[in-house]
Amino acid sequence: MKRYGKFPKINSSEITSESNYLNRRTLIKRAGAAIIPCQFLTKNPVSASSLDLSYSRAIDSGQGFYTSETKTPLEDVKKYCNFYEFGTGKTDPEKHSHSLTVDPWSLDVQGEVRSPGTLHLEDILSSFELEERIYRLRCVEAWSMVIPWIGFPLSKLLARFEPKSSAKYVEFRTLYRPSEMPGTRSLFGSIDWPYREGLRIDEAMHPLSLMAIGLYGKTLPNQNGAPIRLVVPWKYGFKSIKSIVSIRLVRSRPSTTWEKIAPDEYGFYANVNPEVSHPRWSQRTERRLPNSLFNPRRINTKLFNGYTEQVASLYTGMDLRKYF
Ligand code: MTE
């Protein structure tokens, strides 16, 4: 990843107390779920505090949903982030993302589906059973973490909108709201906002592809992609797009943010692969966070980030060097 100049300071935002937020959520949950076609709620914006979620615990069923590796402490997950909308420094997202309004929030699903529509955050929270997944996250920059996410399979979300057989790829977009995202206001940046990502439809329907709404048992911290993000554990972290507002099922391969900036460095597939070096560094090893000079915690990187058993069949016959 590259650096893109300096970022201006932002104003502080209004904070609603946790109990107010929780009461509202409880009422909303009782009201039940619905897909509301293409319209937006206009409620008073509130900032989310971390809320407890109820979910089923990750179990070691052999599907890759659980790892017994030591989890990265919550404090490190929250403070060492990549979220360029809030700046390019690792601690910028923690410093600046409190300004992000995550409620109300709408997720629009369009394209090659029989029932296009918009889900509001409250629909999402009341529609899908939440489960924990303890996944490794391997960044293309050669650091990694182990994170207990809370969420639900992307396949369940897509099924609600009834994909057509013409849907070959899925495109995701992050919110683009410069007034709350200082990183997008930089005059020197070369990112064409909004941040975009994409998956092949079979990758999107794979049971490991997760829509996360929480981590460590609570709602997502803003800097980690609140209120809803993607987590694709066998791919480099940049595929795991944060704060998603739009999903489109499409016929041809979508253009994605990092591939557009540097196609020779960041491929569309971005499957974790120690055999395929980044042009500027090796991908053979990774720093498992938190680490330090005296405790480097350097470990070998595994093909598909250790999820080979689960995902290798998606790529049978493909040249992984060419389609990196
Ligand atoms: N999503 C958006 N919208 N903007 C970003 O800059 N960075 C990506 C990914 N999702 C990014 C994003 C990268 S490079 C990584 S490694 C992961 O988020 C990091 O997730 P984390 O900060 O929650 O660990």
PDB file of C-alpha atoms in Angstrom, residues 28 33 35 96 118 142 156 171 176 196 202 205 208 214 217 248 259 281 283 307 316 321 323:
ATOM      1  CA  ILE A  28     -36.496  -1.968  16.171  1.00  0.00           C
ATOM      2  CA  ALA A  33     -37.708  -7.483   9.471  1.00  0.00           C
ATOM      3  CA  ILE A  35     -36.874  -5.610   2.704  1.00  0.00           C
ATOM      4  CA  HIS A  96     -10.859  10.047  13.065  1.00  0.00           C
ATOM      5  CA  THR A 118     -32.605  -1.860   0.318  1.00  0.00           C
ATOM      6  CA  ALA A 142       2.621  -8.880   5.380  1.00  0.00           C
ATOM      7  CA  LYS A 156     -27.601 -15.767   3.120  1.00  0.00           C
ATOM      8  CA  GLU A 171     -19.360  -5.647  -6.568  1.00  0.00           C
ATOM      9  CA  TYR A 176     -18.396   7.887   0.410  1.00  0.00           C
ATOM     10  CA  ARG A 196     -14.793  -0.736  -4.342  1.00  0.00           C
ATOM     11  CA  ASP A 202     -18.921 -18.673  -6.321  1.00  0.00           C
ATOM     12  CA  MET A 205     -21.456 -17.817  -2.019  1.00  0.00           C
ATOM     13  CA  LEU A 208     -16.368 -18.717   4.638  1.00  0.00           C
ATOM     14  CA  GLY A 214     -19.248  -7.177  15.212  1.00  0.00           C
ATOM     15  CA  GLY A 217     -18.866 -10.033  21.006  1.00  0.00           C
ATOM     16  CA  ARG A 248     -24.389  -5.119  -7.132  1.00  0.00           C
ATOM     17  CA  GLU A 259      -6.327  -3.218  -8.813  1.00  0.00           C
ATOM     18  CA  TRP A 281       8.291  -7.431  -0.970  1.00  0.00           C
ATOM     19  CA  GLN A 283       4.820 -12.767   0.789  1.00  0.00           C
ATOM     20  CA  TYR A 307      -7.935 -22.280   4.211  1.00  0.00           C
ATOM     21  CA  THR A 316      -9.014 -25.835  -9.919  1.00  0.00           C
ATOM     22  CA  ARG A 321       0.543 -16.746 -10.707  1.00  0.00           C
ATOM     23  CA  TYR A 323      -4.573 -14.699 -11.659  1.00  0.00           C
TER      24      TYR A 323
END
